[in-house]
Short mmCIF file of C-alpha atoms and ligand atoms in Angstrom, two decimals:
data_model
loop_
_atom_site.label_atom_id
_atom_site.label_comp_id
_atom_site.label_asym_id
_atom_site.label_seq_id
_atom_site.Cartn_x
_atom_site.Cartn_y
_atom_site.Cartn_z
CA UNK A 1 100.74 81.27 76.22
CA UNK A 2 99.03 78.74 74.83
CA UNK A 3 97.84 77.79 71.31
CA UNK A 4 94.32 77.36 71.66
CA UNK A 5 94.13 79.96 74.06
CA UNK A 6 95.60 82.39 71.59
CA UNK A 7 93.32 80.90 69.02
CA UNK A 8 90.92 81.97 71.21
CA UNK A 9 91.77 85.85 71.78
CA UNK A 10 92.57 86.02 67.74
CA UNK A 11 89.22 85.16 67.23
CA UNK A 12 87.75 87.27 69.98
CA UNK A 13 90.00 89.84 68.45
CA UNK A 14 88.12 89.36 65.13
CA UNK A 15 85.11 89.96 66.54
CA UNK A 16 85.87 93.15 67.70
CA UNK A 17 87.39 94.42 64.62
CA UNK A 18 84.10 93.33 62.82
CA UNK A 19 82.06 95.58 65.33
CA UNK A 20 84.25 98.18 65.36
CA UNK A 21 84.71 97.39 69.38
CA UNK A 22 85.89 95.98 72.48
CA UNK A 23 85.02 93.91 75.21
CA UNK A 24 82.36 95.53 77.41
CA UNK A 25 80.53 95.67 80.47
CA UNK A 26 77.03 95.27 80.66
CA UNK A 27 77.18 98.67 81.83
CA UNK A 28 78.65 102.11 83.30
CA UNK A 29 80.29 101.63 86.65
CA UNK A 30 79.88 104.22 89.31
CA UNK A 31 82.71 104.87 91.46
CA UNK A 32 83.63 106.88 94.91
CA UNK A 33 86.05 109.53 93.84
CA UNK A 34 86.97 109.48 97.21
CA UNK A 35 88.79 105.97 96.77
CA UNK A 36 91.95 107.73 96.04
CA UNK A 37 91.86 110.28 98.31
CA UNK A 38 89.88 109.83 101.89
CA UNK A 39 92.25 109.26 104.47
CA UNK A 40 90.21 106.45 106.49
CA UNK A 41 89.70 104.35 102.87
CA UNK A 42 93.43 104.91 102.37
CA UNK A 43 94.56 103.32 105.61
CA UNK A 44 92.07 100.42 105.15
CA UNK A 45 93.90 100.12 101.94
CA UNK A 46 96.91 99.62 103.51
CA UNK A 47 95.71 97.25 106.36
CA UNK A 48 94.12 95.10 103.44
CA UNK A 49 97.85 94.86 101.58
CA UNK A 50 98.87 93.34 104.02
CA UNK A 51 97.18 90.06 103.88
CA UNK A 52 98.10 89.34 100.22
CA UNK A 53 101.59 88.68 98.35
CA UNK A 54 103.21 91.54 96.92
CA UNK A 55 106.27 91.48 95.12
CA UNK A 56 109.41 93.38 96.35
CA UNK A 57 112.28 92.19 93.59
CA UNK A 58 113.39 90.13 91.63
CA UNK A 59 114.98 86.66 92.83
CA UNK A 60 117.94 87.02 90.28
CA UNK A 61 119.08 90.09 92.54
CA UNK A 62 120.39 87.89 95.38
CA UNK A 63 122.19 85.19 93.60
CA UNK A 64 124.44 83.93 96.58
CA UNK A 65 124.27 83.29 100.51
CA UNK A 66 124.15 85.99 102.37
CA UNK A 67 123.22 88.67 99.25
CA UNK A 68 120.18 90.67 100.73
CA UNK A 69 118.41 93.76 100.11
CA UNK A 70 116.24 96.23 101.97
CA UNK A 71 112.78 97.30 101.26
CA UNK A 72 110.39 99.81 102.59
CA UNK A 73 107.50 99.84 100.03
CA UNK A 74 104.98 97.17 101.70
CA UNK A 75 105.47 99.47 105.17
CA UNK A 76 107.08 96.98 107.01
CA UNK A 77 110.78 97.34 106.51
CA UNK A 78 112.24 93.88 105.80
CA UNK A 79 115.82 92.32 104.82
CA UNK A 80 114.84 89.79 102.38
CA UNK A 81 118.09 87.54 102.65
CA UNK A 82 119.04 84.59 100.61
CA UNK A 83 119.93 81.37 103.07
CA UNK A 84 123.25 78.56 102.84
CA UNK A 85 120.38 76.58 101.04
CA UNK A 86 118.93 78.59 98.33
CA UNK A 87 116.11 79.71 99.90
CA UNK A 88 114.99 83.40 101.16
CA UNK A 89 114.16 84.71 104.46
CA UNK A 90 112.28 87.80 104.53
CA UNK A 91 113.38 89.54 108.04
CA UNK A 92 111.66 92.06 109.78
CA UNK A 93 114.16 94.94 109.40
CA UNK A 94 113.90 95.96 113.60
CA UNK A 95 116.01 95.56 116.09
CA UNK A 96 114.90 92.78 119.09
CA UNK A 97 116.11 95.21 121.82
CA UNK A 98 114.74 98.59 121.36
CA UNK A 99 113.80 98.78 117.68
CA UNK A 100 116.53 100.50 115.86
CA UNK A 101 116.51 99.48 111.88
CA UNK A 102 119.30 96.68 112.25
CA UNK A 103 120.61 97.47 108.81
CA UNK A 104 120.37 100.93 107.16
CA UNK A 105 122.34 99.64 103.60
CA UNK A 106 120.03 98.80 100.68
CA UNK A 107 121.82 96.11 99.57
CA UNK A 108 125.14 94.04 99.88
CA UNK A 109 125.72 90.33 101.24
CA UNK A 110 126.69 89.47 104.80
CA UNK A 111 126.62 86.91 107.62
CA UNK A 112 126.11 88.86 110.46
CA UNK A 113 123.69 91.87 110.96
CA UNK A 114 124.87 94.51 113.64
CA UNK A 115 122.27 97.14 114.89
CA UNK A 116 123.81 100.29 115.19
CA UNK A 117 122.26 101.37 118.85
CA UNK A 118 123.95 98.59 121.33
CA UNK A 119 124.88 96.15 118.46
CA UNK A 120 123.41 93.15 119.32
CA UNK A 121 124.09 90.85 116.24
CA UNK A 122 121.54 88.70 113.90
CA UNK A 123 122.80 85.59 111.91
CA UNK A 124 121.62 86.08 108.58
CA UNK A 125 118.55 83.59 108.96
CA UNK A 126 117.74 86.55 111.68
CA UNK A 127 118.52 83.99 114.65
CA UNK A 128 120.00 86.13 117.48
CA UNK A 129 123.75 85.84 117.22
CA UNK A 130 125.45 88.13 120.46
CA UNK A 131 124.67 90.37 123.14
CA UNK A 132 127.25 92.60 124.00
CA UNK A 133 127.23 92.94 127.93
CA UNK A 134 125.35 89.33 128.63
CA UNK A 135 124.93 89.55 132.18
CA UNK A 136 122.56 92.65 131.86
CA UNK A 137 119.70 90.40 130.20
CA UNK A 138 119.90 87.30 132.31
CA UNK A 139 115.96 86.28 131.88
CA UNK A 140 116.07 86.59 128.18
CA UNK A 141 116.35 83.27 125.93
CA UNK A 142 118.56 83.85 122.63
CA UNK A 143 116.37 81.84 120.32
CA UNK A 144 112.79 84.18 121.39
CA UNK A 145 114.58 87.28 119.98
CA UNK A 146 115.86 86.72 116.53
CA UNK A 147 114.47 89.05 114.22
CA UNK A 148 111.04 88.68 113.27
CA UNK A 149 110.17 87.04 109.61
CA UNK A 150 107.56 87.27 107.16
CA UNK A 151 105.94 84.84 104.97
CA UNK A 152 108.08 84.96 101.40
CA UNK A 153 107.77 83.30 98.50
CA UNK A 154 109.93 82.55 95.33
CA UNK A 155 107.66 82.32 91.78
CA UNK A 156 108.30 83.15 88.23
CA UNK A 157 111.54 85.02 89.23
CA UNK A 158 109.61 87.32 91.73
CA UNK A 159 110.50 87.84 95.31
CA UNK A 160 106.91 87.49 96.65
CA UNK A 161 106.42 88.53 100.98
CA UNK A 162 103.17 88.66 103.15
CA UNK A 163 104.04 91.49 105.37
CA UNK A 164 102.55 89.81 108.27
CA UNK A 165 104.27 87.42 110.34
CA UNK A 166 102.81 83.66 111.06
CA UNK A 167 100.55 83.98 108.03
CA UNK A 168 100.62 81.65 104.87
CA UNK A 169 101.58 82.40 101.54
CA UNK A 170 100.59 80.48 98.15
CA UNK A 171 101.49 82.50 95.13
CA UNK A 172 100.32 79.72 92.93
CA UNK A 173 96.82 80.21 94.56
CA UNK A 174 96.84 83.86 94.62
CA UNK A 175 97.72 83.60 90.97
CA UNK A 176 95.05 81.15 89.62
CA UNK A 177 94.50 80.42 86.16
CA UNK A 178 97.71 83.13 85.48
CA UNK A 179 100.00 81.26 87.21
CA UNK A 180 100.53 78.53 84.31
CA UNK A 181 99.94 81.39 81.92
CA UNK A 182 103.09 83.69 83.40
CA UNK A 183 105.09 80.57 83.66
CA UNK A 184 104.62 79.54 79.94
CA UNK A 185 106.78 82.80 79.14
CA UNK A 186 109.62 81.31 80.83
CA UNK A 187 109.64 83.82 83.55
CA UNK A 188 111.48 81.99 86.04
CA UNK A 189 114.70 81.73 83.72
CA UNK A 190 114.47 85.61 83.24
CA UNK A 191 117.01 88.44 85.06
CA UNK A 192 116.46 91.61 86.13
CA UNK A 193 117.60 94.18 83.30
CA UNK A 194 116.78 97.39 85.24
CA UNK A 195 114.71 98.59 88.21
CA UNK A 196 113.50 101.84 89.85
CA UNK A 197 111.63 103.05 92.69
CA UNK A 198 109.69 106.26 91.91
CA UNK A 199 108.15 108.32 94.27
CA UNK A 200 104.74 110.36 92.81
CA UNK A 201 102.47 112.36 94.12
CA UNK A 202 98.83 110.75 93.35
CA UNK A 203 96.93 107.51 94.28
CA UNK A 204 98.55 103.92 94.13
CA UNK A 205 95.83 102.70 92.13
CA UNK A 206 96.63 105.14 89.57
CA UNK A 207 99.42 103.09 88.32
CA UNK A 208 97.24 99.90 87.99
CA UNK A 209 94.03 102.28 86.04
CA UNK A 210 96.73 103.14 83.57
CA UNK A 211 97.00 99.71 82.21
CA UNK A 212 93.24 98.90 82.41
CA UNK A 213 92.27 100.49 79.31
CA UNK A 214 92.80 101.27 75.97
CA UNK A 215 90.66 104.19 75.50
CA UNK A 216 92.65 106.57 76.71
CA UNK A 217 95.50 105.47 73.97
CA UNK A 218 94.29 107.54 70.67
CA UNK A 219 93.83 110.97 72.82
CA UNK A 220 96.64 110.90 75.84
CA UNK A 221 98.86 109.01 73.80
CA UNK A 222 98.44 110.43 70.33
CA UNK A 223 101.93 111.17 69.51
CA UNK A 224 103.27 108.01 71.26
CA UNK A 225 102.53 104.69 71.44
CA UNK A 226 98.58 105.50 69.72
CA UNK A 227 101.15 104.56 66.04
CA UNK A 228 101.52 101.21 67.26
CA UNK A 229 98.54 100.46 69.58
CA UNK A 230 94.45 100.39 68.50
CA UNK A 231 92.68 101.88 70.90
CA UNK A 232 89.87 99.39 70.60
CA UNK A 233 89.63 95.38 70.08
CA UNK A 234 90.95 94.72 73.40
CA UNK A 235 89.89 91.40 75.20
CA UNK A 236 89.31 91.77 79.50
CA UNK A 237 89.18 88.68 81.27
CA UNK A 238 88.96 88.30 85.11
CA UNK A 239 90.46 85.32 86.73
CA UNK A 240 89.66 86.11 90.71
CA UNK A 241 90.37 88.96 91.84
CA UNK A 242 93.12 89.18 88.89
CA UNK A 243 92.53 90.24 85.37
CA UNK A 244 94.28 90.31 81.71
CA UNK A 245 94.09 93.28 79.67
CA UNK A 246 95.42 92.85 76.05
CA UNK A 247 96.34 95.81 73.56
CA UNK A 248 95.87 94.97 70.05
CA UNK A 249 99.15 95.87 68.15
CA UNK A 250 98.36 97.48 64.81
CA UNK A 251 101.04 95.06 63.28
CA UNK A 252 97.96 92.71 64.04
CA UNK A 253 96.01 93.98 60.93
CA UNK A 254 98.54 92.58 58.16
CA UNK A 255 98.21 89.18 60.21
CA UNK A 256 94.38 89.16 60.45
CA UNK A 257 94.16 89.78 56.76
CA UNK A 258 97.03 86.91 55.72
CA UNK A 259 96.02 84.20 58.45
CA UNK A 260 97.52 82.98 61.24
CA UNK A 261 98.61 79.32 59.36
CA UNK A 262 102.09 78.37 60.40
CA UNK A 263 103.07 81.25 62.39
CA UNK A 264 104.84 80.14 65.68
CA UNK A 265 102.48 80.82 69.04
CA UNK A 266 105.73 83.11 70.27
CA UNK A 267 106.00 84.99 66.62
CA UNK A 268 102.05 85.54 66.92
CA UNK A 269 102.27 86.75 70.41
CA UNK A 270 104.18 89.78 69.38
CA UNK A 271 101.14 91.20 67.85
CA UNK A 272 100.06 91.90 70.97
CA UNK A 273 100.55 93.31 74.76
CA UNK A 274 99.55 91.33 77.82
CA UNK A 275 98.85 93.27 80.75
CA UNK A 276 98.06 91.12 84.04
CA UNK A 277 96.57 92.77 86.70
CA UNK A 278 97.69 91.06 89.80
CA UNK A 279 96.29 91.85 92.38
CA UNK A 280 96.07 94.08 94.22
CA UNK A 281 99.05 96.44 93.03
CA UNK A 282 101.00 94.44 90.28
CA UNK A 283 100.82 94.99 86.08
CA UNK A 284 102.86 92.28 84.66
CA UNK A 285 103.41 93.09 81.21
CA UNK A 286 104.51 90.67 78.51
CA UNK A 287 105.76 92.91 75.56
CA UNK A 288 106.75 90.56 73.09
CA UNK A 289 110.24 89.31 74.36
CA UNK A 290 110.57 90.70 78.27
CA UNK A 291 108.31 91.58 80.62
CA UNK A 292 107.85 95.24 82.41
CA UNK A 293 106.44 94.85 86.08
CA UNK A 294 104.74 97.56 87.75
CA UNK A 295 104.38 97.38 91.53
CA UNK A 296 102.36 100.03 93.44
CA UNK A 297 102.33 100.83 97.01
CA UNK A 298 100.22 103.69 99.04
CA UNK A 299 102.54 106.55 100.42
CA UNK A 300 102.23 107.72 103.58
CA UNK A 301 99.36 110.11 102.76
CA UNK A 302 96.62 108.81 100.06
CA UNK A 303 97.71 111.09 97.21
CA UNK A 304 101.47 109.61 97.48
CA UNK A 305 102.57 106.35 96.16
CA UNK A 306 105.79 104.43 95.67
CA UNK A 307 106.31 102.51 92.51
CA UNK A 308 108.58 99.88 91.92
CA UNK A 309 109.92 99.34 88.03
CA UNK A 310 111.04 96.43 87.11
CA UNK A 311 112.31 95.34 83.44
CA UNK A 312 113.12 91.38 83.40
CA UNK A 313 114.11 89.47 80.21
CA UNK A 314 115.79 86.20 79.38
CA UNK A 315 118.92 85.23 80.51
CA UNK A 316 119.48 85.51 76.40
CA UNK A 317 119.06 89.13 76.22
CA UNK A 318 121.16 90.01 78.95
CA UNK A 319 124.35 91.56 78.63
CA UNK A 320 126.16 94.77 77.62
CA UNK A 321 125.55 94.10 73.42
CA UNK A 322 122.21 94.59 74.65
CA UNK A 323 122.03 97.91 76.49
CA UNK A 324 121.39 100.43 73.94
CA UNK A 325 117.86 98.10 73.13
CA UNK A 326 117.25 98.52 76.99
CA UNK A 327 117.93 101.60 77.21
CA UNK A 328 115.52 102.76 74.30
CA UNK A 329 113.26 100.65 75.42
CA UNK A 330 113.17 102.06 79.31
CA UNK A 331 112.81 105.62 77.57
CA UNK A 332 109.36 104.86 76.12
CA UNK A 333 108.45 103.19 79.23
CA UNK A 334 109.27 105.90 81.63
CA UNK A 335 108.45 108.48 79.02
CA UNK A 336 105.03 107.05 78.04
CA UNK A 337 103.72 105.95 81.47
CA UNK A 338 105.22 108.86 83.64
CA UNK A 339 105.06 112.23 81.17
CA UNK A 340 101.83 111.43 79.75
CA UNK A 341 99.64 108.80 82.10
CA UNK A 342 100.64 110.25 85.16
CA UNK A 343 101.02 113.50 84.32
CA UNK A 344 96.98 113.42 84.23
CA UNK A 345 96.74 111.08 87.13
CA UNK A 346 98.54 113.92 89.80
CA UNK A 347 95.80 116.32 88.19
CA UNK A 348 92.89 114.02 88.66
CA UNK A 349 94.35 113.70 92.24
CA UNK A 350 94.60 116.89 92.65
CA UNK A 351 91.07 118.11 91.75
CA UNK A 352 89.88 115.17 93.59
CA UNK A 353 90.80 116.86 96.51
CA UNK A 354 88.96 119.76 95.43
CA UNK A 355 86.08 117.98 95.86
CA UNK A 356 83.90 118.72 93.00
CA UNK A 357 82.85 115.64 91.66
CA UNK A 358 82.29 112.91 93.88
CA UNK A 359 81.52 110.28 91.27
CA UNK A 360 83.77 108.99 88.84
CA UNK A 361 82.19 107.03 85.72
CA UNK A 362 84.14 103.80 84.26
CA UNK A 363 82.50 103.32 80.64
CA UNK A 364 81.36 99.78 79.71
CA UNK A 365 84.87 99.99 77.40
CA UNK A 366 86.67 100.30 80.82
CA UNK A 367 85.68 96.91 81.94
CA UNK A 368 88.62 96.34 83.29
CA UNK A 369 88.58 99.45 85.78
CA UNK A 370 85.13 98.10 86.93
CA UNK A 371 86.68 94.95 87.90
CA UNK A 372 89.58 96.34 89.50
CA UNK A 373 88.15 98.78 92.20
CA UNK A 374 85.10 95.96 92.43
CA UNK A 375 87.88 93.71 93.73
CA UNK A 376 89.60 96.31 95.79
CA UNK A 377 86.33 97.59 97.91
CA UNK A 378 85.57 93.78 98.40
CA UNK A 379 89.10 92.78 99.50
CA UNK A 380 88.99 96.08 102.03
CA UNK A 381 85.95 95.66 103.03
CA UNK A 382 86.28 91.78 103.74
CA UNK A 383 89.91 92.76 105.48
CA UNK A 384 88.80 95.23 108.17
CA UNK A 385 85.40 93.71 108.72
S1 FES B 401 118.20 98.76 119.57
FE1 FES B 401 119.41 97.37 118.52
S2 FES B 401 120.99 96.89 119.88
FE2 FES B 401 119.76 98.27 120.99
FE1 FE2 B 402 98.43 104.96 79.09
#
């Protein structure tokens, strides 16, 4: 983060304190309830994540040639692989001959990949390695039928795909204005701590609502993190089709009243959380020392998702003197997010399908939301146009 841009939220953050508010839309935003549940939408949804980088790890979980891991969540199951150079293949996780999943482990390091149907055998940059009985396939040319890769991408410690092969990624351009702004944290030093994949039955974009506002913080979240977090004050600022959500700490009140003079940028930061919405299913949190990553991806029916967990601090922090933090820490995570945010999302999903309202309302407080499913319907609609 830096200086003058934190200047700049403290004194936005002033502002609101001196109203008694937060940053606001000119308006209410009217939305189609049927976003999170219509089967056709859903399916466009999942045609439009496609064609944009989504995160599937963390880079510091394949730390030698030949480590790989399998992954399911984008819907195109892919080996993501790390090469004799350094660098990561992401390879499409289906066999050249009849289709079988080559490799059924979730993780592990090896040279050679062996499907399990006739074993024909993939080199770990997916080139075609042996075909057991030759002669039978005497047109076919070993180098057309390695395994098929995606675009993938290595930034700020993420594993970053495009699950469509021959397209282009550029997570720096994706990112935007965020891109210097994630990096200033020092995210590409950082390790994976923990990660989970949970499996939930309501609406991707569920996860991504539950970090777009702060209004929800002194009702749902009373008796846990509303102690520690105003729900009000909170600046929303869109960069593209991305956005930045930050919740005021209430440690921030001593601070506004003593000045910020010669308190360290890193110190100050602490006051608050920084929630960036990347889109279109990534919350990168920055909660005062690590960062919490939330990565959402539609199930196979629209009130289903997959969610991948992901909590990444420095290299520093690592280690076993540090578990018991961790592990306190994860507990209010899970605890707070899962027992209490989506606890009400899987009910609003499941009167949604009950169809009696067909409009949802996003306040002028829940700017954020606005932006978010504004961004989504364009994206869709631009994708399957
Ligand atoms: S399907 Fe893989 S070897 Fe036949
Ligand atoms: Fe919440």
């Amino acid at each position: 983060m830096q200086r003058v841009e934190l200047d700049r939220i403290i004194r936005e953050v002033g502002e609101y304190y001196e109203q008694d508010s937060t940053k606001l839309a000119p308006a209410e935003g009217f939305h189609a309830a049927s976003s999170y549940a219509n089967g056709d939408w859903a399916a466009k949804e999942r045609r439009m994540l496609r064609r944009v980088p989504i995160i599937v790890g963390h880079s510091s979980k394949l730390k030698e040639p030949g480590s790989f891991f399998t992954d399911d969540t984008t819907g195109v199951p892919l080996i993501v692989v790390r090469q004799n150079d350094g660098s990561l293949r992401a390879l499409v996780n289906v066999c050249r001959h009849r289709g079988a999943r080559v490799c059924a482990e979730a993780e592990g390091t090896r040279r050679v990949f062996v499907c399990p149907y006739h074993a024909w055998s993939f080199r770990s940059d997916g080139s075609l390695l042996k075909i057991p009985r030759p002669e039978a396939f005497p047109n076919l040319d070993a180098k057309d039928y390695g395994l098929t890769e995606v675009p993938v991408e290595e930034r700020h410690g993420f594993i970053w795909v495009l699950p469509t092969p021959g397209a282009t990624i550029d997570v720096a351009a994706h990112l935007g204005a965020l891109d210097a702004e994630i990096a200033s944290y020092g995210a590409s030093e950082m390790v994976l701590e923990r990660e989970a994949i949970l499996t939930e039955n309501m609406n991707w974009k569920f996860v991504i609502d539950g970090f777009l506002e702060v209004y929800h913080f002194a009702s749902l979240h009373a008796k846990s993190i509303s102690p520690y977090f105003h729900g009000r004050y909170s600046p929303y600022d869109a960069y593209g089709r991305n956005g930045r959500l930050i919740g005021v700490r209430r440690s921030f009140d001593a601070v506004r009243e003593s000045g910020t003079d010669g308190i360290e940028t890193a110190e100050l930061t602490k006051n608050f959380a920084f929630n960036y919405v990347i889109f279109p299913n990534t919350v990168l949190v920055w909660q005062a020392d690590h960062f919490e990553c939330w990565t959402s991806f539609p199930g196979e029916t629209p009130d289903k998702c997959v969610v991948r967990v992901q909590s990444i601090t420095p290299k520093s922090m690592a280690g076993p003197q540090f578990t018991s933090r961790w592990d306190k820490n994860w507990k209010i995570l899970i605890g707070t997010v899962v027992s209490e945010d989506w606890a009400v999302s899987k009910s609003i999903q499941q009167s949604i399908h009950a169809a009696t309202n067909d409009t949802i309302v996003f306040g002028r407080n829940e700017i954020g939301l606005q932006h978010f499913h504004g961004e989504i319907r364009k994206e869709v609609e631009r994708a399957t146009n």
